PDB file of C-alpha atoms in Angstrom:
ATOM      1  CA  MET A   1       0.263 -14.287  -7.709  1.00 87.00           C
ATOM      2  CA  LEU A   2       2.217 -11.340  -6.786  1.00 93.00           C
ATOM      3  CA  LYS A   3       4.168 -12.708  -4.010  1.00 94.00           C
ATOM      4  CA  GLN A   4       5.811 -15.049  -6.484  1.00 96.00           C
ATOM      5  CA  LYS A   5       6.696 -12.261  -8.822  1.00 96.00           C
ATOM      6  CA  ILE A   6       8.143 -10.296  -5.915  1.00 97.00           C
ATOM      7  CA  GLN A   7      10.465 -13.147  -5.313  1.00 96.00           C
ATOM      8  CA  GLN A   8      11.314 -13.642  -8.997  1.00 97.00           C
ATOM      9  CA  ASP A   9      12.086  -9.990  -9.388  1.00 97.00           C
ATOM     10  CA  SER A  10      14.170 -10.196  -5.790  1.00 96.00           C
ATOM     11  CA  THR A  11      16.363 -13.366  -7.718  1.00 96.00           C
ATOM     12  CA  GLU A  12      16.792 -11.481 -10.757  1.00 96.00           C
ATOM     13  CA  ALA A  13      18.136  -8.204  -8.988  1.00 96.00           C
ATOM     14  CA  LEU A  14      20.840 -10.621  -6.858  1.00 96.00           C
ATOM     15  CA  LYS A  15      21.945 -12.049 -10.274  1.00 96.00           C
ATOM     16  CA  SER A  16      22.079  -8.721 -11.987  1.00 96.00           C
ATOM     17  CA  GLY A  17      23.524  -7.083  -8.564  1.00 94.00           C
ATOM     18  CA  ASN A  18      21.007  -4.305  -8.636  1.00 94.00           C
ATOM     19  CA  GLN A  19      21.313  -3.655  -4.748  1.00 94.00           C
ATOM     20  CA  ILE A  20      18.842  -1.021  -4.551  1.00 94.00           C
ATOM     21  CA  VAL A  21      15.905  -3.147  -6.066  1.00 96.00           C
ATOM     22  CA  LEU A  22      17.528  -6.023  -3.976  1.00 96.00           C
ATOM     23  CA  GLY A  23      17.360  -4.276  -0.919  1.00 96.00           C
ATOM     24  CA  THR A  24      13.690  -2.945  -1.440  1.00 97.00           C
ATOM     25  CA  LEU A  25      12.184  -6.352  -2.245  1.00 97.00           C
ATOM     26  CA  ARG A  26      13.992  -8.032   0.663  1.00 97.00           C
ATOM     27  CA  MET A  27      12.382  -5.361   2.956  1.00 97.00           C
ATOM     28  CA  LEU A  28       8.968  -5.589   1.076  1.00 97.00           C
ATOM     29  CA  LEU A  29       8.884  -9.657   1.405  1.00 97.00           C
ATOM     30  CA  ALA A  30      10.152  -9.350   4.988  1.00 97.00           C
ATOM     31  CA  SER A  31       7.173  -6.907   5.525  1.00 96.00           C
ATOM     32  CA  VAL A  32       4.621  -9.484   3.755  1.00 96.00           C
ATOM     33  CA  ALA A  33       6.082 -12.223   6.127  1.00 95.00           C
ATOM     34  CA  SER A  34       5.692 -10.244   9.186  1.00 96.00           C
ATOM     35  CA  LYS A  35       1.921  -9.785   8.150  1.00 95.00           C
ATOM     36  CA  GLU A  36       1.486 -13.315   7.316  1.00 94.00           C
ATOM     37  CA  LYS A  37       2.991 -14.171  11.143  1.00 93.00           C
ATOM     38  CA  GLU A  38       0.598 -11.930  12.584  1.00 94.00           C
ATOM     39  CA  ARG A  39      -2.146 -13.445  10.910  1.00 92.00           C
ATOM     40  CA  ARG A  40      -0.627 -16.923  11.724  1.00 90.00           C
ATOM     41  CA  TYR A  41      -0.424 -15.924  15.281  1.00 91.00           C
ATOM     42  CA  LYS A  42      -4.283 -14.672  15.420  1.00 90.00           C
ATOM     43  CA  ILE A  43      -5.881 -17.682  13.414  1.00 88.00           C
ATOM     44  CA  ALA A  44      -3.585 -19.963  16.076  1.00 87.00           C
ATOM     45  CA  THR A  45      -5.068 -18.343  18.995  1.00 89.00           C
ATOM     46  CA  GLU A  46      -8.813 -18.414  17.586  1.00 88.00           C
ATOM     47  CA  LYS A  47      -8.440 -21.724  16.471  1.00 85.00           C
ATOM     48  CA  PRO A  48      -5.941 -23.691  18.625  1.00 84.00           C
ATOM     49  CA  ASP A  49      -6.635 -27.120  16.849  1.00 84.00           C
ATOM     50  CA  THR A  50      -5.730 -25.749  13.798  1.00 80.00           C
ATOM     51  CA  THR A  51      -3.032 -27.713  12.232  1.00 85.00           C
ATOM     52  CA  GLU A  52       0.414 -25.849  11.137  1.00 85.00           C
ATOM     53  CA  GLU A  53      -0.343 -26.787   7.402  1.00 87.00           C
ATOM     54  CA  LYS A  54      -3.713 -24.950   7.655  1.00 87.00           C
ATOM     55  CA  LEU A  55      -2.326 -22.470   9.365  1.00 85.00           C
ATOM     56  CA  ILE A  56       0.208 -21.373   6.850  1.00 86.00           C
ATOM     57  CA  LYS A  57      -2.182 -21.465   3.987  1.00 87.00           C
ATOM     58  CA  GLU A  58      -5.017 -19.337   5.619  1.00 88.00           C
ATOM     59  CA  SER A  59      -2.569 -16.858   6.790  1.00 89.00           C
ATOM     60  CA  GLU A  60      -0.928 -16.387   3.382  1.00 93.00           C
ATOM     61  CA  LEU A  61      -1.786 -12.701   2.202  1.00 93.00           C
ATOM     62  CA  THR A  62      -3.826 -12.331  -1.142  1.00 92.00           C
ATOM     63  CA  ASP A  63      -2.724  -9.883  -3.728  1.00 91.00           C
ATOM     64  CA  GLU A  64      -4.960  -7.247  -2.323  1.00 88.00           C
ATOM     65  CA  GLN A  65      -3.634  -7.808   1.042  1.00 92.00           C
ATOM     66  CA  ILE A  66       0.301  -7.598  -0.525  1.00 94.00           C
ATOM     67  CA  LEU A  67      -0.831  -4.497  -2.425  1.00 91.00           C
ATOM     68  CA  GLU A  68      -1.896  -2.799   1.243  1.00 89.00           C
ATOM     69  CA  VAL A  69       1.763  -3.764   2.449  1.00 94.00           C
ATOM     70  CA  ILE A  70       3.409  -1.722  -0.757  1.00 94.00           C
ATOM     71  CA  SER A  71       1.208   0.873  -0.296  1.00 89.00           C
ATOM     72  CA  SER A  72       2.124   1.079   3.309  1.00 91.00           C
ATOM     73  CA  GLU A  73       5.802   1.002   2.455  1.00 95.00           C
ATOM     74  CA  ILE A  74       5.639   3.546   0.239  1.00 93.00           C
ATOM     75  CA  LYS A  75       3.854   5.931   2.690  1.00 91.00           C
ATOM     76  CA  LYS A  76       6.791   5.006   5.139  1.00 95.00           C
ATOM     77  CA  ARG A  77       9.499   5.964   2.676  1.00 96.00           C
ATOM     78  CA  ARG A  78       7.143   9.294   1.901  1.00 93.00           C
ATOM     79  CA  ASP A  79       7.371  10.363   5.374  1.00 95.00           C
ATOM     80  CA  ALA A  80      11.201   9.123   5.695  1.00 96.00           C
ATOM     81  CA  ILE A  81      11.650  11.666   2.639  1.00 96.00           C
ATOM     82  CA  ALA A  82       9.864  14.506   4.110  1.00 95.00           C
ATOM     83  CA  LEU A  83      12.038  13.877   7.734  1.00 96.00           C
ATOM     84  CA  TYR A  84      15.473  13.617   5.465  1.00 96.00           C
ATOM     85  CA  ILE A  85      14.876  16.868   3.281  1.00 95.00           C
ATOM     86  CA  GLN A  86      14.092  18.539   6.996  1.00 95.00           C
ATOM     87  CA  GLY A  87      17.068  17.293   8.247  1.00 95.00           C
ATOM     88  CA  ASN A  88      19.324  18.302   5.209  1.00 95.00           C
ATOM     89  CA  ARG A  89      19.839  14.900   4.274  1.00 95.00           C
ATOM     90  CA  PRO A  90      19.191  14.788   0.749  1.00 95.00           C
ATOM     91  CA  GLU A  91      21.192  11.716  -0.365  1.00 95.00           C
ATOM     92  CA  LEU A  92      19.034   9.561   2.046  1.00 95.00           C
ATOM     93  CA  ALA A  93      15.853  10.843   0.513  1.00 95.00           C
ATOM     94  CA  GLU A  94      17.264   9.953  -2.769  1.00 96.00           C
ATOM     95  CA  LYS A  95      17.828   6.635  -1.838  1.00 95.00           C
ATOM     96  CA  GLU A  96      14.092   6.650  -0.528  1.00 96.00           C
ATOM     97  CA  LYS A  97      12.766   7.893  -3.795  1.00 96.00           C
ATOM     98  CA  GLY A  98      14.557   4.950  -5.628  1.00 96.00           C
ATOM     99  CA  GLU A  99      12.998   2.558  -3.197  1.00 96.00           C
ATOM    100  CA  ILE A 100       9.233   4.390  -3.961  1.00 95.00           C
ATOM    101  CA  GLU A 101       9.956   3.786  -7.895  1.00 95.00           C
ATOM    102  CA  VAL A 102      10.857   0.116  -7.313  1.00 96.00           C
ATOM    103  CA  LEU A 103       7.921  -0.132  -5.241  1.00 95.00           C
ATOM    104  CA  GLN A 104       5.127   1.391  -7.394  1.00 93.00           C
ATOM    105  CA  LYS A 105       6.019  -1.163 -10.382  1.00 93.00           C
ATOM    106  CA  TYR A 106       3.914  -3.578  -8.409  1.00 93.00           C
ATOM    107  CA  LEU A 107       0.806  -1.427  -7.793  1.00 90.00           C
ATOM    108  CA  PRO A 108      -1.894  -0.828 -10.342  1.00 87.00           C
ATOM    109  CA  GLU A 109      -1.772   2.203 -12.713  1.00 87.00           C
ATOM    110  CA  GLN A 110      -2.085   5.365 -10.565  1.00 86.00           C
ATOM    111  CA  LEU A 111      -5.263   7.680 -11.012  1.00 89.00           C
ATOM    112  CA  LYS A 112      -4.708  11.002 -12.098  1.00 90.00           C
ATOM    113  CA  PRO A 113      -6.069  13.796  -9.853  1.00 89.00           C
ATOM    114  CA  GLU A 114      -8.833  14.519 -12.168  1.00 91.00           C
ATOM    115  CA  GLU A 115      -9.897  10.819 -12.224  1.00 92.00           C
ATOM    116  CA  ILE A 116      -9.920  10.861  -8.385  1.00 91.00           C
ATOM    117  CA  LYS A 117     -11.793  14.185  -8.138  1.00 90.00           C
ATOM    118  CA  LYS A 118     -14.542  12.435 -10.577  1.00 92.00           C
ATOM    119  CA  LEU A 119     -14.982   9.354  -8.350  1.00 92.00           C
ATOM    120  CA  VAL A 120     -15.076  11.863  -5.318  1.00 91.00           C
ATOM    121  CA  GLU A 121     -17.940  13.619  -7.064  1.00 91.00           C
ATOM    122  CA  GLU A 122     -19.803  10.369  -7.710  1.00 91.00           C
ATOM    123  CA  SER A 123     -19.451   9.404  -4.035  1.00 91.00           C
ATOM    124  CA  ILE A 124     -20.754  12.394  -2.910  1.00 89.00           C
ATOM    125  CA  THR A 125     -23.802  12.178  -4.811  1.00 90.00           C
ATOM    126  CA  LYS A 126     -24.175   8.398  -3.987  1.00 90.00           C
ATOM    127  CA  VAL A 127     -23.957   8.949  -0.233  1.00 89.00           C
ATOM    128  CA  GLY A 128     -25.597  12.503  -0.371  1.00 88.00           C
ATOM    129  CA  ALA A 129     -22.990  14.492   1.544  1.00 85.00           C
ATOM    130  CA  LYS A 130     -23.322  17.999   1.995  1.00 86.00           C
ATOM    131  CA  GLU A 131     -20.925  19.002   4.707  1.00 84.00           C
ATOM    132  CA  MET A 132     -17.363  18.210   6.171  1.00 88.00           C
ATOM    133  CA  ARG A 133     -19.015  15.668   8.807  1.00 89.00           C
ATOM    134  CA  ASP A 134     -20.349  13.515   6.320  1.00 88.00           C
ATOM    135  CA  MET A 135     -16.681  13.090   4.808  1.00 90.00           C
ATOM    136  CA  GLY A 136     -16.486   9.653   6.657  1.00 90.00           C
ATOM    137  CA  LYS A 137     -19.282   8.287   4.513  1.00 90.00           C
ATOM    138  CA  VAL A 138     -17.811   9.636   1.263  1.00 90.00           C
ATOM    139  CA  MET A 139     -14.446   7.911   2.282  1.00 91.00           C
ATOM    140  CA  ALA A 140     -16.079   4.751   2.871  1.00 90.00           C
ATOM    141  CA  ASP A 141     -17.856   4.589  -0.190  1.00 91.00           C
ATOM    142  CA  LEU A 142     -14.890   5.650  -2.033  1.00 90.00           C
ATOM    143  CA  ASN A 143     -11.701   3.575  -0.553  1.00 87.00           C
ATOM    144  CA  PRO A 144     -12.647   0.447  -2.496  1.00 87.00           C
ATOM    145  CA  LYS A 145     -12.734   2.226  -5.785  1.00 87.00           C
ATOM    146  CA  VAL A 146      -9.245   3.645  -5.221  1.00 87.00           C
ATOM    147  CA  LYS A 147      -7.713   1.202  -3.154  1.00 81.00           C
ATOM    148  CA  GLY A 148      -3.888   0.652  -4.383  1.00 77.00           C
ATOM    149  CA  ARG A 149      -4.568   3.167  -7.183  1.00 84.00           C
ATOM    150  CA  ALA A 150      -4.433   6.414  -5.235  1.00 85.00           C
ATOM    151  CA  GLU A 151      -2.687   7.452  -1.913  1.00 82.00           C
ATOM    152  CA  GLY A 152      -5.073   8.099   0.851  1.00 81.00           C
ATOM    153  CA  GLY A 153      -3.916  11.659   1.610  1.00 84.00           C
ATOM    154  CA  GLU A 154      -4.583  12.810  -1.763  1.00 87.00           C
ATOM    155  CA  VAL A 155      -7.970  11.403  -1.883  1.00 90.00           C
ATOM    156  CA  SER A 156      -8.792  12.954   1.460  1.00 90.00           C
ATOM    157  CA  LYS A 157      -7.618  16.337   0.431  1.00 90.00           C
ATOM    158  CA  ILE A 158      -9.589  16.251  -2.795  1.00 91.00           C
ATOM    159  CA  VAL A 159     -12.849  15.179  -0.685  1.00 90.00           C
ATOM    160  CA  LYS A 160     -12.307  18.129   2.138  1.00 90.00           C
ATOM    161  CA  GLU A 161     -11.832  20.709  -1.160  1.00 88.00           C
ATOM    162  CA  LEU A 162     -14.985  19.398  -2.568  1.00 87.00           C
ATOM    163  CA  LEU A 163     -17.167  19.372   0.732  1.00 86.00           C
ATOM    164  CA  SER A 164     -16.112  22.657   1.941  1.00 84.00           C
ATOM    165  CA  LYS A 165     -17.309  24.266  -0.994  1.00 75.00           C
TER     166      LYS A 165
END
């Protein structure tokens, strides 16, 4: 399971003294734990008679959900990079880039722009999209195919580009 792999890598980073990897993975594990607590709370309010053991088991994130957390963390860092560059803080932007590199190791291989374009074209044909207002249908069909393998903003840009022609 992905969570165990991240925990093992965190332990290895601690032993080797790699502070960037260690800090990034600890932050990631904290985000995963936070999501699990949210789920546990939600389950507990919906089913108040659930045992604690069962709550913990049901609230554990799947690998797919952990990939969503990783993607979210990468997006936060990309946003931070833009702000750091705007604020003339290149050293902080570099730190964020290093963290992105660490996080990307846990994502599946990313799709190339031409592969995304091909998938977008297939989805446009499949849903019969003709104009920009059909973008939601295209994205709904496309998201399961690209989840964790492409950044949402890039996919959206390609969909807009192809629908505006």
